[in-house]
Amino acid sequence: MSTQRKKILISQPEPSTGRSPYFDIAKRFNLDIEFCQLIQTVSIDPTEFRKQKIDFSNFTAIVFTSKTIIDCFFELLKSLRVTLPDTMKYFSTSEAVSLYLQKYIVYRKRKAFFGANGHTAELAEIMSRPSHAKEKYFIPVSEDHADKLPQLLKETKLNYKEGVVYRTMTREIEGGLNAPYDVILFFSPYGIKALLELIPDFKQGDTIIGAFGELTATAVKKENLRIDFSFTKATEEYRSMAGALEYYLEHHAKKFKE
């Protein structure tokens, strides 16, 4: 293995705990690791939202697929001076997302429902159960979104409506990125767009690109970039994005063994 240190960009914020499996991988493969969130989410302006003519009194349940959406949604409600009724129910992709609601509401388990594995397909199944099928769902989404949940729900007879509550933008990074990189990991379709805006003359060359999720992998290909590996579900070889990276570097990345 070469003694020359190579660089990896992980397009996520650095863990506040100082712990991450990526640190162990960086040490093993002699990598300089850089965590950098390439995107930011912001709530849309109340004036923009009102144009959608959405009345929250028409809904009995709100659906969340991430903590980011929760933040943007309640920030928008504050700007609109809207208070949700105590009878409102909340459906989330996972327990972690569901518990995050405690930041904004009095959390009652009987009004919170969530999936066990974090998958949108499971959330759609929960929403479709006889005990929930009569709910009137509001699904907050992003501008130009490509969320799987609304696509899955099109095949159901559920009463639901989507509403744009936030948009994703490229972050302004002071000093710019420390390119070039030997490895870049993307976790969102918007991350690819952000990288190309931050580095307009980006050429992939030998740079290894890894993608988290099918939508992110598709976005990489749409930009005519080469996707070297992706993580969509746990396998016998690896159970996480970090595991997928380690497996790829160990078995396929020749330049890390020179």
PDB file of N, CA and C in Angstrom, residues 105-199:
ATOM      1  N   ILE A 105     -43.157  19.658  19.667  1.00  0.00           N
ATOM      2  CA  ILE A 105     -44.498  19.356  20.170  1.00  0.00           C
ATOM      3  C   ILE A 105     -44.412  18.568  21.475  1.00  0.00           C
ATOM      4  N   VAL A 106     -45.555  18.510  22.166  1.00  0.00           N
ATOM      5  CA  VAL A 106     -45.668  17.618  23.318  1.00  0.00           C
ATOM      6  C   VAL A 106     -45.867  16.220  22.744  1.00  0.00           C
ATOM      7  N   TYR A 107     -44.873  15.391  22.928  1.00  0.00           N
ATOM      8  CA  TYR A 107     -44.841  14.091  22.262  1.00  0.00           C
ATOM      9  C   TYR A 107     -45.702  13.072  23.007  1.00  0.00           C
ATOM     10  N   ARG A 108     -46.680  12.523  22.296  1.00  0.00           N
ATOM     11  CA  ARG A 108     -47.526  11.482  22.867  1.00  0.00           C
ATOM     12  C   ARG A 108     -47.465  10.268  21.948  1.00  0.00           C
ATOM     13  N   LYS A 109     -47.081   9.146  22.528  1.00  0.00           N
ATOM     14  CA  LYS A 109     -46.882   7.943  21.714  1.00  0.00           C
ATOM     15  C   LYS A 109     -48.140   7.519  20.964  1.00  0.00           C
ATOM     16  N   ARG A 110     -49.289   7.759  21.557  1.00  0.00           N
ATOM     17  CA  ARG A 110     -50.515   7.306  20.897  1.00  0.00           C
ATOM     18  C   ARG A 110     -50.824   8.124  19.630  1.00  0.00           C
ATOM     19  N   LYS A 111     -50.106   9.230  19.457  1.00  0.00           N
ATOM     20  CA  LYS A 111     -50.307  10.045  18.261  1.00  0.00           C
ATOM     21  C   LYS A 111     -49.117   9.991  17.314  1.00  0.00           C
ATOM     22  N   ALA A 112     -48.124   9.171  17.648  1.00  0.00           N
ATOM     23  CA  ALA A 112     -46.916   9.062  16.826  1.00  0.00           C
ATOM     24  C   ALA A 112     -46.752   7.627  16.328  1.00  0.00           C
ATOM     25  N   PHE A 113     -46.530   7.494  15.045  1.00  0.00           N
ATOM     26  CA  PHE A 113     -46.383   6.176  14.436  1.00  0.00           C
ATOM     27  C   PHE A 113     -45.146   6.197  13.544  1.00  0.00           C
ATOM     28  N   PHE A 114     -44.396   5.104  13.568  1.00  0.00           N
ATOM     29  CA  PHE A 114     -43.151   5.094  12.797  1.00  0.00           C
ATOM     30  C   PHE A 114     -42.772   3.677  12.390  1.00  0.00           C
ATOM     31  N   GLY A 115     -41.918   3.607  11.388  1.00  0.00           N
ATOM     32  CA  GLY A 115     -41.433   2.323  10.902  1.00  0.00           C
ATOM     33  C   GLY A 115     -40.256   1.833  11.718  1.00  0.00           C
ATOM     34  N   ALA A 116     -39.964   0.557  11.582  1.00  0.00           N
ATOM     35  CA  ALA A 116     -38.867  -0.043  12.345  1.00  0.00           C
ATOM     36  C   ALA A 116     -37.543   0.013  11.593  1.00  0.00           C
ATOM     37  N   ASN A 117     -37.603   0.075  10.264  1.00  0.00           N
ATOM     38  CA  ASN A 117     -36.354  -0.008   9.493  1.00  0.00           C
ATOM     39  C   ASN A 117     -35.998   1.263   8.735  1.00  0.00           C
ATOM     40  N   GLY A 118     -36.832   2.299   8.843  1.00  0.00           N
ATOM     41  CA  GLY A 118     -36.502   3.567   8.190  1.00  0.00           C
ATOM     42  C   GLY A 118     -36.806   3.623   6.712  1.00  0.00           C
ATOM     43  N   HIS A 119     -37.465   2.604   6.169  1.00  0.00           N
ATOM     44  CA  HIS A 119     -37.757   2.560   4.741  1.00  0.00           C
ATOM     45  C   HIS A 119     -39.113   3.182   4.439  1.00  0.00           C
ATOM     46  N   THR A 120     -39.193   3.906   3.329  1.00  0.00           N
ATOM     47  CA  THR A 120     -40.450   4.549   2.959  1.00  0.00           C
ATOM     48  C   THR A 120     -41.536   3.527   2.617  1.00  0.00           C
ATOM     49  N   ALA A 121     -41.138   2.380   2.090  1.00  0.00           N
ATOM     50  CA  ALA A 121     -42.129   1.348   1.754  1.00  0.00           C
ATOM     51  C   ALA A 121     -42.849   0.874   3.011  1.00  0.00           C
ATOM     52  N   GLU A 122     -42.107   0.740   4.097  1.00  0.00           N
ATOM     53  CA  GLU A 122     -42.721   0.320   5.353  1.00  0.00           C
ATOM     54  C   GLU A 122     -43.648   1.410   5.880  1.00  0.00           C
ATOM     55  N   LEU A 123     -43.237   2.671   5.743  1.00  0.00           N
ATOM     56  CA  LEU A 123     -44.074   3.775   6.195  1.00  0.00           C
ATOM     57  C   LEU A 123     -45.384   3.811   5.402  1.00  0.00           C
ATOM     58  N   ALA A 124     -45.300   3.596   4.106  1.00  0.00           N
ATOM     59  CA  ALA A 124     -46.499   3.563   3.269  1.00  0.00           C
ATOM     60  C   ALA A 124     -47.441   2.456   3.711  1.00  0.00           C
ATOM     61  N   GLU A 125     -46.861   1.318   4.094  1.00  0.00           N
ATOM     62  CA  GLU A 125     -47.675   0.188   4.554  1.00  0.00           C
ATOM     63  C   GLU A 125     -48.377   0.526   5.865  1.00  0.00           C
ATOM     64  N   ILE A 126     -47.680   1.201   6.766  1.00  0.00           N
ATOM     65  CA  ILE A 126     -48.266   1.599   8.050  1.00  0.00           C
ATOM     66  C   ILE A 126     -49.419   2.583   7.828  1.00  0.00           C
ATOM     67  N   MET A 127     -49.207   3.539   6.937  1.00  0.00           N
ATOM     68  CA  MET A 127     -50.235   4.526   6.645  1.00  0.00           C
ATOM     69  C   MET A 127     -51.477   3.895   6.027  1.00  0.00           C
ATOM     70  N   SER A 128     -51.289   2.767   5.343  1.00  0.00           N
ATOM     71  CA  SER A 128     -52.394   2.113   4.632  1.00  0.00           C
ATOM     72  C   SER A 128     -53.163   1.110   5.488  1.00  0.00           C
ATOM     73  N   ARG A 129     -52.688   0.859   6.691  1.00  0.00           N
ATOM     74  CA  ARG A 129     -53.374  -0.107   7.550  1.00  0.00           C
ATOM     75  C   ARG A 129     -54.805   0.364   7.854  1.00  0.00           C
ATOM     76  N   PRO A 130     -55.715  -0.568   8.060  1.00  0.00           N
ATOM     77  CA  PRO A 130     -57.117  -0.210   8.321  1.00  0.00           C
ATOM     78  C   PRO A 130     -57.290   0.827   9.431  1.00  0.00           C
ATOM     79  N   SER A 131     -56.433   0.754  10.449  1.00  0.00           N
ATOM     80  CA  SER A 131     -56.553   1.685  11.576  1.00  0.00           C
ATOM     81  C   SER A 131     -56.146   3.118  11.211  1.00  0.00           C
ATOM     82  N   HIS A 132     -55.427   3.274  10.079  1.00  0.00           N
ATOM     83  CA  HIS A 132     -54.953   4.609   9.676  1.00  0.00           C
ATOM     84  C   HIS A 132     -55.455   5.032   8.304  1.00  0.00           C
ATOM     85  N   ALA A 133     -56.115   4.158   7.601  1.00  0.00           N
ATOM     86  CA  ALA A 133     -56.454   4.406   6.193  1.00  0.00           C
ATOM     87  C   ALA A 133     -57.385   5.597   5.986  1.00  0.00           C
ATOM     88  N   LYS A 134     -58.114   5.995   7.038  1.00  0.00           N
ATOM     89  CA  LYS A 134     -59.061   7.103   6.893  1.00  0.00           C
ATOM     90  C   LYS A 134     -58.465   8.455   7.274  1.00  0.00           C
ATOM     91  N   GLU A 135     -57.177   8.460   7.632  1.00  0.00           N
ATOM     92  CA  GLU A 135     -56.529   9.728   7.967  1.00  0.00           C
ATOM     93  C   GLU A 135     -56.428  10.617   6.720  1.00  0.00           C
ATOM     94  N   LYS A 136     -56.354  11.916   6.950  1.00  0.00           N
ATOM     95  CA  LYS A 136     -56.118  12.873   5.881  1.00  0.00           C
ATOM     96  C   LYS A 136     -54.686  13.383   6.041  1.00  0.00           C
ATOM     97  N   TYR A 137     -53.797  12.874   5.188  1.00  0.00           N
ATOM     98  CA  TYR A 137     -52.358  13.085   5.358  1.00  0.00           C
ATOM     99  C   TYR A 137     -51.850  14.319   4.614  1.00  0.00           C
ATOM    100  N   PHE A 138     -50.958  15.047   5.299  1.00  0.00           N
ATOM    101  CA  PHE A 138     -50.186  16.095   4.630  1.00  0.00           C
ATOM    102  C   PHE A 138     -48.734  15.652   4.614  1.00  0.00           C
ATOM    103  N   ILE A 139     -48.119  15.692   3.430  1.00  0.00           N
ATOM    104  CA  ILE A 139     -46.728  15.257   3.278  1.00  0.00           C
ATOM    105  C   ILE A 139     -45.868  16.449   2.865  1.00  0.00           C
ATOM    106  N   PRO A 140     -45.045  16.982   3.774  1.00  0.00           N
ATOM    107  CA  PRO A 140     -44.138  18.081   3.416  1.00  0.00           C
ATOM    108  C   PRO A 140     -43.028  17.558   2.510  1.00  0.00           C
ATOM    109  N   VAL A 141     -42.766  18.255   1.428  1.00  0.00           N
ATOM    110  CA  VAL A 141     -41.711  17.838   0.491  1.00  0.00           C
ATOM    111  C   VAL A 141     -40.875  19.051   0.116  1.00  0.00           C
ATOM    112  N   SER A 142     -39.802  18.780  -0.608  1.00  0.00           N
ATOM    113  CA  SER A 142     -38.921  19.845  -1.064  1.00  0.00           C
ATOM    114  C   SER A 142     -39.278  20.260  -2.479  1.00  0.00           C
ATOM    115  N   GLU A 143     -38.799  21.412  -2.854  1.00  0.00           N
ATOM    116  CA  GLU A 143     -38.954  21.878  -4.222  1.00  0.00           C
ATOM    117  C   GLU A 143     -38.204  20.926  -5.155  1.00  0.00           C
ATOM    118  N   ASP A 144     -38.810  20.554  -6.273  1.00  0.00           N
ATOM    119  CA  ASP A 144     -38.195  19.619  -7.231  1.00  0.00           C
ATOM    120  C   ASP A 144     -37.819  18.305  -6.560  1.00  0.00           C
ATOM    121  N   HIS A 145     -38.682  17.838  -5.670  1.00  0.00           N
ATOM    122  CA  HIS A 145     -38.362  16.626  -4.923  1.00  0.00           C
ATOM    123  C   HIS A 145     -38.513  15.381  -5.800  1.00  0.00           C
ATOM    124  N   ALA A 146     -37.855  14.324  -5.344  1.00  0.00           N
ATOM    125  CA  ALA A 146     -37.978  13.013  -6.010  1.00  0.00           C
ATOM    126  C   ALA A 146     -38.198  11.949  -4.944  1.00  0.00           C
ATOM    127  N   ASP A 147     -39.018  12.299  -3.944  1.00  0.00           N
ATOM    128  CA  ASP A 147     -39.252  11.394  -2.824  1.00  0.00           C
ATOM    129  C   ASP A 147     -39.997  10.135  -3.274  1.00  0.00           C
ATOM    130  N   LYS A 148     -39.636   9.030  -2.680  1.00  0.00           N
ATOM    131  CA  LYS A 148     -40.267   7.760  -3.024  1.00  0.00           C
ATOM    132  C   LYS A 148     -41.668   7.630  -2.441  1.00  0.00           C
ATOM    133  N   LEU A 149     -41.901   8.227  -1.268  1.00  0.00           N
ATOM    134  CA  LEU A 149     -43.171   8.016  -0.571  1.00  0.00           C
ATOM    135  C   LEU A 149     -44.389   8.413  -1.416  1.00  0.00           C
ATOM    136  N   PRO A 150     -44.430   9.633  -1.966  1.00  0.00           N
ATOM    137  CA  PRO A 150     -45.590   9.976  -2.789  1.00  0.00           C
ATOM    138  C   PRO A 150     -45.780   9.025  -3.973  1.00  0.00           C
ATOM    139  N   GLN A 151     -44.671   8.540  -4.538  1.00  0.00           N
ATOM    140  CA  GLN A 151     -44.763   7.593  -5.646  1.00  0.00           C
ATOM    141  C   GLN A 151     -45.418   6.297  -5.193  1.00  0.00           C
ATOM    142  N   LEU A 152     -45.048   5.844  -4.000  1.00  0.00           N
ATOM    143  CA  LEU A 152     -45.631   4.612  -3.464  1.00  0.00           C
ATOM    144  C   LEU A 152     -47.118   4.798  -3.159  1.00  0.00           C
ATOM    145  N   LEU A 153     -47.471   5.964  -2.680  1.00  0.00           N
ATOM    146  CA  LEU A 153     -48.859   6.207  -2.268  1.00  0.00           C
ATOM    147  C   LEU A 153     -49.812   6.373  -3.452  1.00  0.00           C
ATOM    148  N   LYS A 154     -49.277   6.608  -4.632  1.00  0.00           N
ATOM    149  CA  LYS A 154     -50.131   6.758  -5.807  1.00  0.00           C
ATOM    150  C   LYS A 154     -50.932   5.489  -6.081  1.00  0.00           C
ATOM    151  N   GLU A 155     -50.396   4.372  -5.616  1.00  0.00           N
ATOM    152  CA  GLU A 155     -51.068   3.095  -5.843  1.00  0.00           C
ATOM    153  C   GLU A 155     -52.094   2.784  -4.751  1.00  0.00           C
ATOM    154  N   THR A 156     -52.236   3.661  -3.786  1.00  0.00           N
ATOM    155  CA  THR A 156     -53.193   3.447  -2.691  1.00  0.00           C
ATOM    156  C   THR A 156     -54.409   4.353  -2.881  1.00  0.00           C
ATOM    157  N   LYS A 157     -55.398   4.171  -2.031  1.00  0.00           N
ATOM    158  CA  LYS A 157     -56.590   5.020  -2.058  1.00  0.00           C
ATOM    159  C   LYS A 157     -56.584   5.999  -0.893  1.00  0.00           C
ATOM    160  N   LEU A 158     -55.408   6.260  -0.355  1.00  0.00           N
ATOM    161  CA  LEU A 158     -55.298   7.160   0.787  1.00  0.00           C
ATOM    162  C   LEU A 158     -55.604   8.602   0.401  1.00  0.00           C
ATOM    163  N   ASN A 159     -56.110   9.337   1.371  1.00  0.00           N
ATOM    164  CA  ASN A 159     -56.383  10.757   1.198  1.00  0.00           C
ATOM    165  C   ASN A 159     -55.134  11.524   1.646  1.00  0.00           C
ATOM    166  N   TYR A 160     -54.361  12.011   0.693  1.00  0.00           N
ATOM    167  CA  TYR A 160     -53.122  12.706   1.053  1.00  0.00           C
ATOM    168  C   TYR A 160     -52.868  13.842   0.075  1.00  0.00           C
ATOM    169  N   LYS A 161     -52.062  14.786   0.538  1.00  0.00           N
ATOM    170  CA  LYS A 161     -51.680  15.921  -0.300  1.00  0.00           C
ATOM    171  C   LYS A 161     -50.236  16.294   0.005  1.00  0.00           C
ATOM    172  N   GLU A 162     -49.484  16.554  -1.023  1.00  0.00           N
ATOM    173  CA  GLU A 162     -48.102  17.014  -0.860  1.00  0.00           C
ATOM    174  C   GLU A 162     -48.074  18.536  -0.843  1.00  0.00           C
ATOM    175  N   GLY A 163     -47.105  19.077  -0.146  1.00  0.00           N
ATOM    176  CA  GLY A 163     -46.929  20.524  -0.131  1.00  0.00           C
ATOM    177  C   GLY A 163     -45.459  20.871  -0.009  1.00  0.00           C
ATOM    178  N   VAL A 164     -44.989  21.770  -0.834  1.00  0.00           N
ATOM    179  CA  VAL A 164     -43.585  22.185  -0.781  1.00  0.00           C
ATOM    180  C   VAL A 164     -43.380  23.100   0.416  1.00  0.00           C
ATOM    181  N   VAL A 165     -42.478  22.724   1.305  1.00  0.00           N
ATOM    182  CA  VAL A 165     -42.213  23.546   2.494  1.00  0.00           C
ATOM    183  C   VAL A 165     -40.756  24.003   2.579  1.00  0.00           C
ATOM    184  N   TYR A 166     -39.881  23.426   1.758  1.00  0.00           N
ATOM    185  CA  TYR A 166     -38.473  23.842   1.815  1.00  0.00           C
ATOM    186  C   TYR A 166     -37.791  23.585   0.484  1.00  0.00           C
ATOM    187  N   ARG A 167     -36.642  24.195   0.338  1.00  0.00           N
ATOM    188  CA  ARG A 167     -35.819  23.961  -0.848  1.00  0.00           C
ATOM    189  C   ARG A 167     -34.398  23.656  -0.419  1.00  0.00           C
ATOM    190  N   THR A 168     -33.704  22.944  -1.256  1.00  0.00           N
ATOM    191  CA  THR A 168     -32.312  22.576  -0.984  1.00  0.00           C
ATOM    192  C   THR A 168     -31.392  23.440  -1.835  1.00  0.00           C
ATOM    193  N   MET A 169     -30.369  23.989  -1.192  1.00  0.00           N
ATOM    194  CA  MET A 169     -29.451  24.892  -1.882  1.00  0.00           C
ATOM    195  C   MET A 169     -27.999  24.485  -1.615  1.00  0.00           C
ATOM    196  N   THR A 170     -27.131  24.935  -2.482  1.00  0.00           N
ATOM    197  CA  THR A 170     -25.702  24.716  -2.275  1.00  0.00           C
ATOM    198  C   THR A 170     -25.195  25.642  -1.178  1.00  0.00           C
ATOM    199  N   ARG A 171     -24.436  25.093  -0.247  1.00  0.00           N
ATOM    200  CA  ARG A 171     -23.879  25.900   0.838  1.00  0.00           C
ATOM    201  C   ARG A 171     -22.726  26.750   0.341  1.00  0.00           C
ATOM    202  N   GLU A 172     -22.599  27.910   0.935  1.00  0.00           N
ATOM    203  CA  GLU A 172     -21.412  28.718   0.683  1.00  0.00           C
ATOM    204  C   GLU A 172     -20.326  28.227   1.635  1.00  0.00           C
ATOM    205  N   ILE A 173     -19.236  27.732   1.078  1.00  0.00           N
ATOM    206  CA  ILE A 173     -18.172  27.150   1.895  1.00  0.00           C
ATOM    207  C   ILE A 173     -16.982  28.100   1.903  1.00  0.00           C
ATOM    208  N   GLU A 174     -16.728  28.665   3.056  1.00  0.00           N
ATOM    209  CA  GLU A 174     -15.632  29.622   3.191  1.00  0.00           C
ATOM    210  C   GLU A 174     -14.302  28.944   2.844  1.00  0.00           C
ATOM    211  N   GLY A 175     -13.596  29.529   1.931  1.00  0.00           N
ATOM    212  CA  GLY A 175     -12.309  28.965   1.520  1.00  0.00           C
ATOM    213  C   GLY A 175     -12.437  27.890   0.457  1.00  0.00           C
ATOM    214  N   GLY A 176     -13.677  27.479   0.160  1.00  0.00           N
ATOM    215  CA  GLY A 176     -13.895  26.471  -0.870  1.00  0.00           C
ATOM    216  C   GLY A 176     -13.505  25.075  -0.417  1.00  0.00           C
ATOM    217  N   LEU A 177     -13.625  24.139  -1.330  1.00  0.00           N
ATOM    218  CA  LEU A 177     -13.268  22.753  -1.050  1.00  0.00           C
ATOM    219  C   LEU A 177     -11.790  22.514  -1.316  1.00  0.00           C
ATOM    220  N   ASN A 178     -11.223  21.551  -0.575  1.00  0.00           N
ATOM    221  CA  ASN A 178      -9.797  21.242  -0.710  1.00  0.00           C
ATOM    222  C   ASN A 178      -9.562  20.187  -1.789  1.00  0.00           C
ATOM    223  N   ALA A 179     -10.116  20.417  -2.960  1.00  0.00           N
ATOM    224  CA  ALA A 179      -9.957  19.481  -4.078  1.00  0.00           C
ATOM    225  C   ALA A 179      -8.520  19.534  -4.594  1.00  0.00           C
ATOM    226  N   PRO A 180      -8.066  18.483  -5.314  1.00  0.00           N
ATOM    227  CA  PRO A 180      -8.832  17.300  -5.740  1.00  0.00           C
ATOM    228  C   PRO A 180      -8.904  16.228  -4.643  1.00  0.00           C
ATOM    229  N   TYR A 181      -9.873  15.305  -4.817  1.00  0.00           N
ATOM    230  CA  TYR A 181     -10.079  14.206  -3.878  1.00  0.00           C
ATOM    231  C   TYR A 181      -9.888  12.871  -4.587  1.00  0.00           C
ATOM    232  N   ASP A 182      -9.461  11.882  -3.815  1.00  0.00           N
ATOM    233  CA  ASP A 182      -9.334  10.524  -4.349  1.00  0.00           C
ATOM    234  C   ASP A 182     -10.643   9.757  -4.205  1.00  0.00           C
ATOM    235  N   VAL A 183     -11.445  10.139  -3.190  1.00  0.00           N
ATOM    236  CA  VAL A 183     -12.740   9.500  -2.951  1.00  0.00           C
ATOM    237  C   VAL A 183     -13.741  10.574  -2.548  1.00  0.00           C
ATOM    238  N   ILE A 184     -14.959  10.492  -3.104  1.00  0.00           N
ATOM    239  CA  ILE A 184     -16.043  11.389  -2.689  1.00  0.00           C
ATOM    240  C   ILE A 184     -17.273  10.540  -2.408  1.00  0.00           C
ATOM    241  N   LEU A 185     -17.888  10.765  -1.254  1.00  0.00           N
ATOM    242  CA  LEU A 185     -19.120  10.054  -0.897  1.00  0.00           C
ATOM    243  C   LEU A 185     -20.298  11.028  -0.927  1.00  0.00           C
ATOM    244  N   PHE A 186     -21.353  10.637  -1.655  1.00  0.00           N
ATOM    245  CA  PHE A 186     -22.563  11.442  -1.743  1.00  0.00           C
ATOM    246  C   PHE A 186     -23.700  10.750  -1.007  1.00  0.00           C
ATOM    247  N   PHE A 187     -24.524  11.542  -0.324  1.00  0.00           N
ATOM    248  CA  PHE A 187     -25.639  10.992   0.449  1.00  0.00           C
ATOM    249  C   PHE A 187     -26.987  11.555   0.009  1.00  0.00           C
ATOM    250  N   SER A 188     -26.976  12.400  -1.001  1.00  0.00           N
ATOM    251  CA  SER A 188     -28.203  13.016  -1.486  1.00  0.00           C
ATOM    252  C   SER A 188     -28.029  13.397  -2.945  1.00  0.00           C
ATOM    253  N   PRO A 189     -29.090  13.309  -3.742  1.00  0.00           N
ATOM    254  CA  PRO A 189     -28.994  13.753  -5.139  1.00  0.00           C
ATOM    255  C   PRO A 189     -28.548  15.201  -5.260  1.00  0.00           C
ATOM    256  N   TYR A 190     -28.940  16.026  -4.287  1.00  0.00           N
ATOM    257  CA  TYR A 190     -28.566  17.428  -4.342  1.00  0.00           C
ATOM    258  C   TYR A 190     -27.071  17.628  -4.130  1.00  0.00           C
ATOM    259  N   GLY A 191     -26.431  16.670  -3.479  1.00  0.00           N
ATOM    260  CA  GLY A 191     -25.006  16.795  -3.210  1.00  0.00           C
ATOM    261  C   GLY A 191     -24.176  16.828  -4.476  1.00  0.00           C
ATOM    262  N   ILE A 192     -24.591  16.067  -5.485  1.00  0.00           N
ATOM    263  CA  ILE A 192     -23.851  16.042  -6.748  1.00  0.00           C
ATOM    264  C   ILE A 192     -23.939  17.398  -7.423  1.00  0.00           C
ATOM    265  N   LYS A 193     -25.150  17.949  -7.458  1.00  0.00           N
ATOM    266  CA  LYS A 193     -25.345  19.270  -8.058  1.00  0.00           C
ATOM    267  C   LYS A 193     -24.508  20.318  -7.326  1.00  0.00           C
ATOM    268  N   ALA A 194     -24.482  20.218  -5.994  1.00  0.00           N
ATOM    269  CA  ALA A 194     -23.723  21.174  -5.205  1.00  0.00           C
ATOM    270  C   ALA A 194     -22.229  21.090  -5.503  1.00  0.00           C
ATOM    271  N   LEU A 195     -21.703  19.880  -5.608  1.00  0.00           N
ATOM    272  CA  LEU A 195     -20.272  19.717  -5.897  1.00  0.00           C
ATOM    273  C   LEU A 195     -19.924  20.379  -7.218  1.00  0.00           C
ATOM    274  N   LEU A 196     -20.759  20.177  -8.230  1.00  0.00           N
ATOM    275  CA  LEU A 196     -20.477  20.725  -9.558  1.00  0.00           C
ATOM    276  C   LEU A 196     -20.619  22.246  -9.576  1.00  0.00           C
ATOM    277  N   GLU A 197     -21.415  22.794  -8.668  1.00  0.00           N
ATOM    278  CA  GLU A 197     -21.504  24.254  -8.553  1.00  0.00           C
ATOM    279  C   GLU A 197     -20.299  24.813  -7.807  1.00  0.00           C
ATOM    280  N   LEU A 198     -19.829  24.059  -6.815  1.00  0.00           N
ATOM    281  CA  LEU A 198     -18.674  24.499  -6.032  1.00  0.00           C
ATOM    282  C   LEU A 198     -17.367  24.295  -6.786  1.00  0.00           C
ATOM    283  N   ILE A 199     -17.331  23.264  -7.639  1.00  0.00           N
ATOM    284  CA  ILE A 199     -16.142  22.993  -8.461  1.00  0.00           C
ATOM    285  C   ILE A 199     -16.606  22.891  -9.922  1.00  0.00           C
TER     286      ILE A 199
END
